[in-house]
Amino acid sequence: MTSQDLYPVSRLAAAQEATAKAGLDALLLTPGPDLRYVSGYQALPLERLTCLVVPAAGEPYMMVPRLELPAAQASPASRLGLEFVAWDETDDPYEIAAKRLGSVAKVGLADRMWAMASLAFRAAMPGTEQVLAGTVLRELRMRKSPAEVEALREAGEAIDAVHRQVPGFLRAGRTEREVGRDIADAILAAGHETVDFVIVASGPNGASPHAELSDRVIRAGEPVVVDIGGQLHNGYCSDSTRNYCVGEPPAEYAEYFEVLRRAQDAACEAVRPGVSCESIDAAAREVITEAGFGEKFIHRTGHGIGIETHEEPYIVAGNGELMEPGFAFSVEPGIYLAGSHGARIEDILVCTDSGGLRLNNTPRDLVIV
């Protein structure tokens, strides 16, 4: 895949059309996922303003600090036929952008825009309502193109390769932090550009879904939750959770782990076009609740994934959004017994015309090391 496949020039026109349809006068996209999605430019997040201005009508342009102009021109954004508006150190780029836009009633700000930029735009356009650009871009970003699905498949294969190495890192007497360092190195070696997170949660730490690496020593007979992910050079992300045990697991753990396996399978099997996101959550939750562990499943079943690890759609009760081919998301039910241990099984799936396709393919059984 090339950047032209993943970041096609047609995206800018699609974003402009969606802006007009939503009743906004412009999108203001600063460094972050929204800017990269529309333009392909992974701009540095600096105090100096870089901003892609996408008016509902008229020609888009990119505000860039003059010292960043070569980088912007060398990026995939150069294929878009944009005007690059370079500003100098003594200029006020917010005023420049405001004057070029003229009188506008409502603009969409990049969801990850820094507060300092948001407030500066508000000062430069005091009569303009600000809303999130995500209200416009979500409809585009949720529907992955074949090239995006292929990028997510590549990411899934890369993180699967790391999980295959984890048994060699885990043993009694090592700390979570020591194991985490080995995993982080393996994530980079497997082709990721960045390590986004490494969770190695042993024993009672496994009951915390977002446990941080610690100096806790892993003991014999303890389950370990390993949740890992990163971003490939192309901007697309991986995320997968598997479960390990150093020696034979406690009987209670083995019992609810099998419940979790059935719940994760049920949710994955529920995926198909036309079903609601919340119904997939319900499929997992029903199995866990019937087994008596409903109160121990304390988070949503999944989240969308793409150029961010967490993006829409969210697989959670109350989300009636209907599945469509191209939706990509995690399915990751968990059971957590505070003070004892926990487990979570996570795969990335994409909705196809015929159902859900798993992009992670390492065994989901408990791995005894």
CSV table of N, CA and C in Angstrom, one decimal, residues 130-276:
chain,number,residue,atom,x,y,z
A,130,GLN,N,-18.0,27.4,17.9
A,130,GLN,CA,-17.1,26.3,17.7
A,130,GLN,C,-17.7,25.0,18.0
A,131,VAL,N,-17.6,24.0,17.2
A,131,VAL,CA,-18.1,22.7,17.4
A,131,VAL,C,-16.9,21.7,17.1
A,132,LEU,N,-17.1,20.4,17.4
A,132,LEU,CA,-16.1,19.4,17.1
A,132,LEU,C,-16.1,19.0,15.6
A,133,ALA,N,-15.0,19.0,15.0
A,133,ALA,CA,-14.9,18.5,13.6
A,133,ALA,C,-15.3,17.0,13.6
A,134,GLY,N,-15.2,16.3,14.7
A,134,GLY,CA,-15.6,14.9,14.7
A,134,GLY,C,-17.1,14.7,14.3
A,135,THR,N,-17.9,15.7,14.6
A,135,THR,CA,-19.3,15.6,14.2
A,135,THR,C,-19.5,15.4,12.7
A,136,VAL,N,-18.5,15.9,11.9
A,136,VAL,CA,-18.5,15.9,10.5
A,136,VAL,C,-17.7,14.7,10.0
A,137,LEU,N,-16.5,14.5,10.6
A,137,LEU,CA,-15.6,13.5,10.1
A,137,LEU,C,-15.9,12.1,10.5
A,138,ARG,N,-16.7,11.9,11.6
A,138,ARG,CA,-17.0,10.6,12.1
A,138,ARG,C,-17.6,9.7,11.0
A,139,GLU,N,-18.5,10.3,10.2
A,139,GLU,CA,-19.1,9.5,9.1
A,139,GLU,C,-18.1,9.0,8.1
A,140,LEU,N,-17.1,9.7,7.9
A,140,LEU,CA,-16.0,9.3,6.9
A,140,LEU,C,-15.1,8.3,7.6
A,141,ARG,N,-14.7,8.6,8.8
A,141,ARG,CA,-13.6,7.8,9.4
A,141,ARG,C,-14.1,6.4,9.9
A,142,MET,N,-15.4,6.3,10.2
A,142,MET,CA,-15.9,5.0,10.6
A,142,MET,C,-15.9,4.0,9.5
A,143,ARG,N,-16.1,4.4,8.3
A,143,ARG,CA,-16.3,3.5,7.1
A,143,ARG,C,-14.9,3.3,6.5
A,144,LYS,N,-14.2,2.2,6.8
A,144,LYS,CA,-12.9,2.0,6.3
A,144,LYS,C,-12.9,1.5,4.9
A,145,SER,N,-12.0,2.1,4.1
A,145,SER,CA,-11.8,1.6,2.7
A,145,SER,C,-11.1,0.3,2.7
A,146,PRO,N,-11.1,-0.4,1.6
A,146,PRO,CA,-10.3,-1.7,1.5
A,146,PRO,C,-8.9,-1.5,1.8
A,147,ALA,N,-8.3,-0.3,1.5
A,147,ALA,CA,-6.9,-0.1,1.8
A,147,ALA,C,-6.7,0.1,3.3
A,148,GLU,N,-7.6,0.7,4.0
A,148,GLU,CA,-7.6,0.9,5.4
A,148,GLU,C,-7.7,-0.5,6.1
A,149,VAL,N,-8.6,-1.3,5.6
A,149,VAL,CA,-8.8,-2.6,6.2
A,149,VAL,C,-7.5,-3.4,6.0
A,150,GLU,N,-6.9,-3.3,4.9
A,150,GLU,CA,-5.6,-4.0,4.7
A,150,GLU,C,-4.5,-3.5,5.6
A,151,ALA,N,-4.5,-2.2,5.9
A,151,ALA,CA,-3.6,-1.6,6.9
A,151,ALA,C,-3.8,-2.2,8.3
A,152,LEU,N,-5.1,-2.3,8.6
A,152,LEU,CA,-5.4,-2.8,9.9
A,152,LEU,C,-5.1,-4.3,10.0
A,153,ARG,N,-5.2,-5.0,8.9
A,153,ARG,CA,-4.8,-6.4,8.9
A,153,ARG,C,-3.3,-6.6,9.1
A,154,GLU,N,-2.6,-5.7,8.5
A,154,GLU,CA,-1.1,-5.7,8.7
A,154,GLU,C,-0.8,-5.4,10.1
A,155,ALA,N,-1.5,-4.5,10.7
A,155,ALA,CA,-1.2,-4.1,12.1
A,155,ALA,C,-1.6,-5.3,13.0
A,156,GLY,N,-2.7,-6.0,12.7
A,156,GLY,CA,-3.1,-7.2,13.4
A,156,GLY,C,-2.1,-8.3,13.4
A,157,GLU,N,-1.5,-8.5,12.2
A,157,GLU,CA,-0.5,-9.5,12.0
A,157,GLU,C,0.8,-9.2,12.8
A,158,ALA,N,1.1,-7.9,12.8
A,158,ALA,CA,2.3,-7.5,13.5
A,158,ALA,C,2.2,-7.7,15.0
A,159,ILE,N,1.0,-7.4,15.6
A,159,ILE,CA,0.8,-7.5,17.0
A,159,ILE,C,0.7,-9.0,17.4
A,160,ASP,N,0.1,-9.8,16.5
A,160,ASP,CA,0.0,-11.2,16.7
A,160,ASP,C,1.4,-11.8,16.8
A,161,ALA,N,2.3,-11.3,16.0
A,161,ALA,CA,3.7,-11.8,16.1
A,161,ALA,C,4.3,-11.5,17.4
A,162,VAL,N,4.0,-10.4,18.0
A,162,VAL,CA,4.5,-10.1,19.4
A,162,VAL,C,3.9,-11.1,20.4
A,163,HIS,N,2.6,-11.3,20.3
A,163,HIS,CA,2.0,-12.2,21.3
A,163,HIS,C,2.6,-13.6,21.3
A,164,ARG,N,3.0,-14.0,20.1
A,164,ARG,CA,3.6,-15.3,20.0
A,164,ARG,C,5.0,-15.4,20.8
A,165,GLN,N,5.6,-14.2,21.0
A,165,GLN,CA,6.8,-14.2,21.7
A,165,GLN,C,6.7,-14.0,23.2
A,166,VAL,N,5.5,-13.6,23.7
A,166,VAL,CA,5.2,-13.3,25.1
A,166,VAL,C,5.6,-14.5,26.0
A,167,PRO,N,5.2,-15.8,25.7
A,167,PRO,CA,5.6,-16.9,26.6
A,167,PRO,C,7.1,-16.9,26.9
A,168,GLY,N,7.9,-16.5,26.0
A,168,GLY,CA,9.4,-16.5,26.2
A,168,GLY,C,9.8,-15.4,27.2
A,169,PHE,N,9.0,-14.4,27.4
A,169,PHE,CA,9.3,-13.3,28.3
A,169,PHE,C,8.8,-13.5,29.7
A,170,LEU,N,7.7,-14.3,29.8
A,170,LEU,CA,7.0,-14.5,31.1
A,170,LEU,C,7.6,-15.6,31.9
A,171,ARG,N,8.0,-15.3,33.1
A,171,ARG,CA,8.4,-16.4,34.1
A,171,ARG,C,8.3,-15.8,35.5
A,172,ALA,N,8.2,-16.7,36.4
A,172,ALA,CA,8.1,-16.3,37.8
A,172,ALA,C,9.4,-15.7,38.2
A,173,GLY,N,9.3,-14.6,39.0
A,173,GLY,CA,10.5,-13.9,39.4
A,173,GLY,C,10.9,-12.7,38.7
A,174,ARG,N,10.3,-12.5,37.5
A,174,ARG,CA,10.5,-11.3,36.7
A,174,ARG,C,9.4,-10.3,37.1
A,175,THR,N,9.7,-9.0,37.0
A,175,THR,CA,8.7,-8.0,37.3
A,175,THR,C,7.8,-7.7,36.0
A,176,GLU,N,6.7,-7.1,36.2
A,176,GLU,CA,5.8,-6.7,35.1
A,176,GLU,C,6.6,-5.7,34.2
A,177,ARG,N,7.4,-4.8,34.8
A,177,ARG,CA,8.1,-3.8,34.1
A,177,ARG,C,9.2,-4.4,33.2
A,178,GLU,N,9.9,-5.5,33.7
A,178,GLU,CA,10.9,-6.1,32.9
A,178,GLU,C,10.3,-6.8,31.7
A,179,VAL,N,9.1,-7.5,31.9
A,179,VAL,CA,8.4,-8.2,30.8
A,179,VAL,C,8.0,-7.1,29.8
A,180,GLY,N,7.4,-6.0,30.3
A,180,GLY,CA,6.9,-4.9,29.5
A,180,GLY,C,8.0,-4.3,28.6
A,181,ARG,N,9.2,-4.2,29.1
A,181,ARG,CA,10.3,-3.7,28.3
A,181,ARG,C,10.6,-4.6,27.1
A,182,ASP,N,10.6,-5.9,27.4
A,182,ASP,CA,10.8,-6.9,26.3
A,182,ASP,C,9.7,-6.8,25.2
A,183,ILE,N,8.5,-6.7,25.7
A,183,ILE,CA,7.4,-6.6,24.8
A,183,ILE,C,7.4,-5.3,23.9
A,184,ALA,N,7.8,-4.2,24.6
A,184,ALA,CA,7.9,-3.0,23.8
A,184,ALA,C,8.9,-3.1,22.7
A,185,ASP,N,10.1,-3.7,23.0
A,185,ASP,CA,11.1,-3.9,22.0
A,185,ASP,C,10.6,-4.8,20.9
A,186,ALA,N,9.8,-5.8,21.2
A,186,ALA,CA,9.3,-6.7,20.2
A,186,ALA,C,8.2,-6.0,19.3
A,187,ILE,N,7.4,-5.1,19.9
A,187,ILE,CA,6.5,-4.4,19.1
A,187,ILE,C,7.1,-3.5,18.0
A,188,LEU,N,8.2,-2.9,18.4
A,188,LEU,CA,9.0,-2.1,17.4
A,188,LEU,C,9.6,-3.0,16.4
A,189,ALA,N,10.2,-4.1,16.8
A,189,ALA,CA,10.8,-5.0,15.9
A,189,ALA,C,9.9,-5.7,14.9
A,190,ALA,N,8.6,-5.8,15.3
A,190,ALA,CA,7.6,-6.4,14.5
A,190,ALA,C,7.0,-5.4,13.4
A,191,GLY,N,7.5,-4.2,13.4
A,191,GLY,CA,7.2,-3.3,12.3
A,191,GLY,C,6.4,-2.1,12.7
A,192,HIS,N,6.1,-1.9,14.1
A,192,HIS,CA,5.4,-0.7,14.5
A,192,HIS,C,6.4,0.4,14.6
A,193,GLU,N,5.8,1.6,14.3
A,193,GLU,CA,6.6,2.8,14.4
A,193,GLU,C,6.7,3.3,15.9
A,194,THR,N,5.6,3.1,16.6
A,194,THR,CA,5.5,3.6,18.0
A,194,THR,C,4.8,2.5,18.8
A,195,VAL,N,5.2,2.5,20.1
A,195,VAL,CA,4.5,1.6,21.1
A,195,VAL,C,3.5,2.5,21.8
A,196,ASP,N,2.2,2.2,21.6
A,196,ASP,CA,1.2,3.0,22.2
A,196,ASP,C,0.9,2.6,23.7
A,197,PHE,N,0.9,1.3,24.0
A,197,PHE,CA,0.7,0.9,25.3
A,197,PHE,C,1.1,-0.6,25.5
A,198,VAL,N,1.5,-0.9,26.7
A,198,VAL,CA,1.9,-2.2,27.1
A,198,VAL,C,1.3,-2.5,28.5
A,199,ILE,N,0.4,-3.4,28.6
A,199,ILE,CA,-0.2,-3.8,29.9
A,199,ILE,C,0.3,-5.2,30.2
A,200,VAL,N,1.0,-5.4,31.3
A,200,VAL,CA,1.3,-6.7,31.8
A,200,VAL,C,0.8,-6.7,33.2
A,201,ALA,N,-0.4,-7.3,33.4
A,201,ALA,CA,-1.1,-7.2,34.7
A,201,ALA,C,-1.1,-8.5,35.3
A,202,SER,N,-0.3,-8.8,36.3
A,202,SER,CA,-0.2,-10.1,37.0
A,202,SER,C,-1.1,-10.1,38.2
A,203,GLY,N,-1.6,-11.3,38.5
A,203,GLY,CA,-2.3,-11.5,39.8
A,203,GLY,C,-3.4,-10.5,40.0
A,204,PRO,N,-3.5,-9.9,41.1
A,204,PRO,CA,-4.5,-8.9,41.4
A,204,PRO,C,-4.5,-7.7,40.5
A,205,ASN,N,-3.4,-7.4,39.9
A,205,ASN,CA,-3.3,-6.2,38.9
A,205,ASN,C,-4.2,-6.5,37.7
A,206,GLY,N,-4.4,-7.8,37.4
A,206,GLY,CA,-5.2,-8.2,36.3
A,206,GLY,C,-6.7,-7.8,36.4
A,207,ALA,N,-7.1,-7.4,37.6
A,207,ALA,CA,-8.4,-7.0,37.9
A,207,ALA,C,-8.7,-5.5,37.5
A,208,SER,N,-7.6,-4.8,37.1
A,208,SER,CA,-7.7,-3.4,36.7
A,208,SER,C,-7.5,-3.4,35.2
A,209,PRO,N,-8.5,-3.0,34.4
A,209,PRO,CA,-8.5,-3.1,33.0
A,209,PRO,C,-7.3,-2.3,32.3
A,210,HIS,N,-7.0,-1.2,33.0
A,210,HIS,CA,-5.9,-0.3,32.4
A,210,HIS,C,-4.7,-0.3,33.4
A,211,ALA,N,-4.3,-1.4,33.9
A,211,ALA,CA,-3.2,-1.4,34.9
A,211,ALA,C,-1.9,-0.9,34.2
A,212,GLU,N,-1.2,-0.2,35.0
A,212,GLU,CA,0.1,0.3,34.6
A,212,GLU,C,1.2,-0.7,34.9
A,213,LEU,N,2.3,-0.7,34.1
A,213,LEU,CA,3.4,-1.5,34.4
A,213,LEU,C,4.0,-1.2,35.8
A,214,SER,N,4.3,-2.2,36.6
A,214,SER,CA,4.8,-1.9,37.9
A,214,SER,C,6.0,-2.8,38.2
A,215,ASP,N,6.6,-2.6,39.4
A,215,ASP,CA,7.7,-3.5,39.8
A,215,ASP,C,7.2,-4.7,40.6
A,216,ARG,N,6.0,-5.0,40.4
A,216,ARG,CA,5.5,-6.2,41.1
A,216,ARG,C,6.1,-7.5,40.5
A,217,VAL,N,6.5,-8.4,41.3
A,217,VAL,CA,7.2,-9.6,40.8
A,217,VAL,C,6.1,-10.6,40.5
A,218,ILE,N,6.2,-11.2,39.3
A,218,ILE,CA,5.2,-12.2,38.9
A,218,ILE,C,5.5,-13.5,39.6
A,219,ARG,N,4.5,-14.1,40.1
A,219,ARG,CA,4.7,-15.4,40.9
A,219,ARG,C,4.1,-16.6,40.2
A,220,ALA,N,4.6,-17.7,40.7
A,220,ALA,CA,4.1,-19.0,40.1
A,220,ALA,C,2.6,-19.2,40.4
A,221,GLY,N,1.8,-19.6,39.4
A,221,GLY,CA,0.4,-19.9,39.6
A,221,GLY,C,-0.4,-18.6,39.3
A,222,GLU,N,0.2,-17.5,38.9
A,222,GLU,CA,-0.6,-16.3,38.7
A,222,GLU,C,-1.0,-16.1,37.2
A,223,PRO,N,-2.2,-15.7,37.0
A,223,PRO,CA,-2.6,-15.3,35.6
A,223,PRO,C,-2.0,-13.9,35.3
A,224,VAL,N,-1.8,-13.7,34.0
A,224,VAL,CA,-1.3,-12.4,33.6
A,224,VAL,C,-2.0,-12.0,32.3
A,225,VAL,N,-2.6,-10.8,32.4
A,225,VAL,CA,-3.3,-10.2,31.2
A,225,VAL,C,-2.3,-9.3,30.5
A,226,VAL,N,-2.1,-9.6,29.2
A,226,VAL,CA,-1.2,-8.8,28.3
A,226,VAL,C,-2.0,-8.2,27.2
A,227,ASP,N,-2.1,-6.8,27.3
A,227,ASP,CA,-2.9,-6.0,26.3
A,227,ASP,C,-1.8,-5.1,25.7
A,228,ILE,N,-1.6,-5.2,24.4
A,228,ILE,CA,-0.6,-4.4,23.7
A,228,ILE,C,-1.0,-3.8,22.4
A,229,GLY,N,-0.4,-2.8,22.0
A,229,GLY,CA,-0.7,-2.2,20.7
A,229,GLY,C,0.3,-1.1,20.4
A,230,GLY,N,0.2,-0.7,19.1
A,230,GLY,CA,1.1,0.4,18.6
A,230,GLY,C,0.6,0.9,17.3
A,231,GLN,N,1.3,1.8,16.7
A,231,GLN,CA,1.0,2.4,15.4
A,231,GLN,C,2.0,2.0,14.4
A,232,LEU,N,1.6,1.6,13.2
A,232,LEU,CA,2.5,1.3,12.1
A,232,LEU,C,2.9,2.6,11.4
A,233,HIS,N,3.9,2.5,10.6
A,233,HIS,CA,4.4,3.7,9.9
A,233,HIS,C,3.4,4.4,9.0
A,234,ASN,N,2.3,3.6,8.6
A,234,ASN,CA,1.3,4.2,7.8
A,234,ASN,C,0.2,4.9,8.6
A,235,GLY,N,0.3,4.8,9.9
A,235,GLY,CA,-0.6,5.5,10.8
A,235,GLY,C,-1.7,4.7,11.4
A,236,TYR,N,-1.8,3.4,11.0
A,236,TYR,CA,-2.9,2.6,11.5
A,236,TYR,C,-2.4,1.7,12.7
A,237,CYS,N,-3.4,1.4,13.5
A,237,CYS,CA,-3.1,0.9,14.9
A,237,CYS,C,-3.4,-0.5,15.1
A,238,SER,N,-2.7,-1.1,16.0
A,238,SER,CA,-3.0,-2.5,16.5
A,238,SER,C,-3.5,-2.5,18.0
A,239,ASP,N,-4.1,-3.5,18.4
A,239,ASP,CA,-4.6,-3.6,19.8
A,239,ASP,C,-5.1,-5.1,20.0
A,240,SER,N,-4.5,-5.8,20.9
A,240,SER,CA,-4.9,-7.2,21.1
A,240,SER,C,-4.6,-7.6,22.5
A,241,THR,N,-5.5,-8.3,23.1
A,241,THR,CA,-5.2,-8.8,24.5
A,241,THR,C,-5.3,-10.3,24.5
A,242,ARG,N,-4.3,-10.9,25.2
A,242,ARG,CA,-4.3,-12.4,25.4
A,242,ARG,C,-4.0,-12.6,26.9
A,243,ASN,N,-4.2,-13.8,27.3
A,243,ASN,CA,-4.1,-14.2,28.7
A,243,ASN,C,-3.1,-15.4,28.9
A,244,TYR,N,-2.3,-15.2,29.9
A,244,TYR,CA,-1.2,-16.2,30.2
A,244,TYR,C,-1.3,-16.6,31.7
A,245,CYS,N,-0.7,-17.7,32.0
A,245,CYS,CA,-0.5,-18.1,33.4
A,245,CYS,C,0.8,-18.7,33.6
A,246,VAL,N,1.5,-18.3,34.7
A,246,VAL,CA,2.8,-18.9,35.0
A,246,VAL,C,2.5,-20.2,35.8
A,247,GLY,N,2.4,-21.3,35.2
A,247,GLY,CA,2.0,-22.5,35.9
A,247,GLY,C,0.4,-22.7,35.8
A,248,GLU,N,-0.1,-23.6,36.6
A,248,GLU,CA,-1.5,-23.9,36.5
A,248,GLU,C,-2.3,-22.8,37.2
A,249,PRO,N,-3.4,-22.4,36.6
A,249,PRO,CA,-4.2,-21.3,37.1
A,249,PRO,C,-5.1,-21.7,38.3
A,250,PRO,N,-5.5,-20.8,39.1
A,250,PRO,CA,-6.5,-21.1,40.2
A,250,PRO,C,-7.8,-21.7,39.6
A,251,ALA,N,-8.5,-22.6,40.3
A,251,ALA,CA,-9.7,-23.2,39.7
A,251,ALA,C,-10.7,-22.2,39.4
A,252,GLU,N,-10.9,-21.2,40.2
A,252,GLU,CA,-11.9,-20.1,40.0
A,252,GLU,C,-11.6,-19.4,38.7
A,253,TYR,N,-10.4,-19.1,38.5
A,253,TYR,CA,-10.0,-18.4,37.2
A,253,TYR,C,-10.3,-19.2,36.0
A,254,ALA,N,-9.9,-20.5,36.1
A,254,ALA,CA,-10.1,-21.4,34.9
A,254,ALA,C,-11.6,-21.5,34.6
A,255,GLU,N,-12.5,-21.4,35.6
A,255,GLU,CA,-13.9,-21.5,35.4
A,255,GLU,C,-14.4,-20.2,34.7
A,256,TYR,N,-14.1,-19.0,35.1
A,256,TYR,CA,-14.6,-17.9,34.5
A,256,TYR,C,-13.9,-17.5,33.2
A,257,PHE,N,-12.7,-18.1,33.0
A,257,PHE,CA,-12.0,-17.8,31.7
A,257,PHE,C,-12.8,-18.5,30.6
A,258,GLU,N,-13.4,-19.7,30.8
A,258,GLU,CA,-14.1,-20.4,29.8
A,258,GLU,C,-15.4,-19.6,29.5
A,259,VAL,N,-16.0,-19.0,30.5
A,259,VAL,CA,-17.2,-18.1,30.3
A,259,VAL,C,-16.8,-17.0,29.4
A,260,LEU,N,-15.6,-16.4,29.6
A,260,LEU,CA,-15.2,-15.3,28.8
A,260,LEU,C,-14.9,-15.7,27.4
A,261,ARG,N,-14.4,-16.8,27.2
A,261,ARG,CA,-14.2,-17.3,25.8
A,261,ARG,C,-15.5,-17.4,25.1
A,262,ARG,N,-16.5,-17.9,25.7
A,262,ARG,CA,-17.8,-18.1,25.1
A,262,ARG,C,-18.5,-16.7,24.8
A,263,ALA,N,-18.2,-15.8,25.7
A,263,ALA,CA,-18.8,-14.4,25.6
A,263,ALA,C,-18.2,-13.7,24.4
A,264,GLN,N,-16.8,-13.8,24.3
A,264,GLN,CA,-16.1,-13.2,23.2
A,264,GLN,C,-16.5,-13.8,21.8
A,265,ASP,N,-16.7,-15.1,21.8
A,265,ASP,CA,-17.1,-15.7,20.6
A,265,ASP,C,-18.5,-15.3,20.2
A,266,ALA,N,-19.4,-15.2,21.2
A,266,ALA,CA,-20.8,-14.8,21.0
A,266,ALA,C,-20.9,-13.4,20.4
A,267,ALA,N,-20.1,-12.5,20.9
A,267,ALA,CA,-20.1,-11.1,20.4
A,267,ALA,C,-19.5,-11.1,18.9
A,268,CYS,N,-18.5,-11.8,18.7
A,268,CYS,CA,-17.9,-11.8,17.3
A,268,CYS,C,-18.9,-12.4,16.3
A,269,GLU,N,-19.6,-13.5,16.8
A,269,GLU,CA,-20.6,-14.1,15.9
A,269,GLU,C,-21.8,-13.2,15.6
A,270,ALA,N,-22.0,-12.3,16.5
A,270,ALA,CA,-23.2,-11.4,16.3
A,270,ALA,C,-22.9,-10.3,15.3
A,271,VAL,N,-21.7,-10.1,14.9
A,271,VAL,CA,-21.4,-9.0,14.0
A,271,VAL,C,-21.8,-9.3,12.6
A,272,ARG,N,-22.6,-8.4,12.0
A,272,ARG,CA,-23.1,-8.4,10.6
A,272,ARG,C,-23.7,-7.1,10.3
A,273,PRO,N,-23.8,-6.8,9.0
A,273,PRO,CA,-24.4,-5.5,8.6
A,273,PRO,C,-25.9,-5.4,9.1
A,274,GLY,N,-26.2,-4.2,9.6
A,274,GLY,CA,-27.6,-4.0,10.0
A,274,GLY,C,-27.9,-4.2,11.5
A,275,VAL,N,-27.0,-4.9,12.2
A,275,VAL,CA,-27.2,-5.0,13.7
A,275,VAL,C,-26.6,-3.8,14.4
A,276,SER,N,-27.2,-3.5,15.5
A,276,SER,CA,-26.7,-2.3,16.3
A,276,SER,C,-25.4,-2.6,17.1
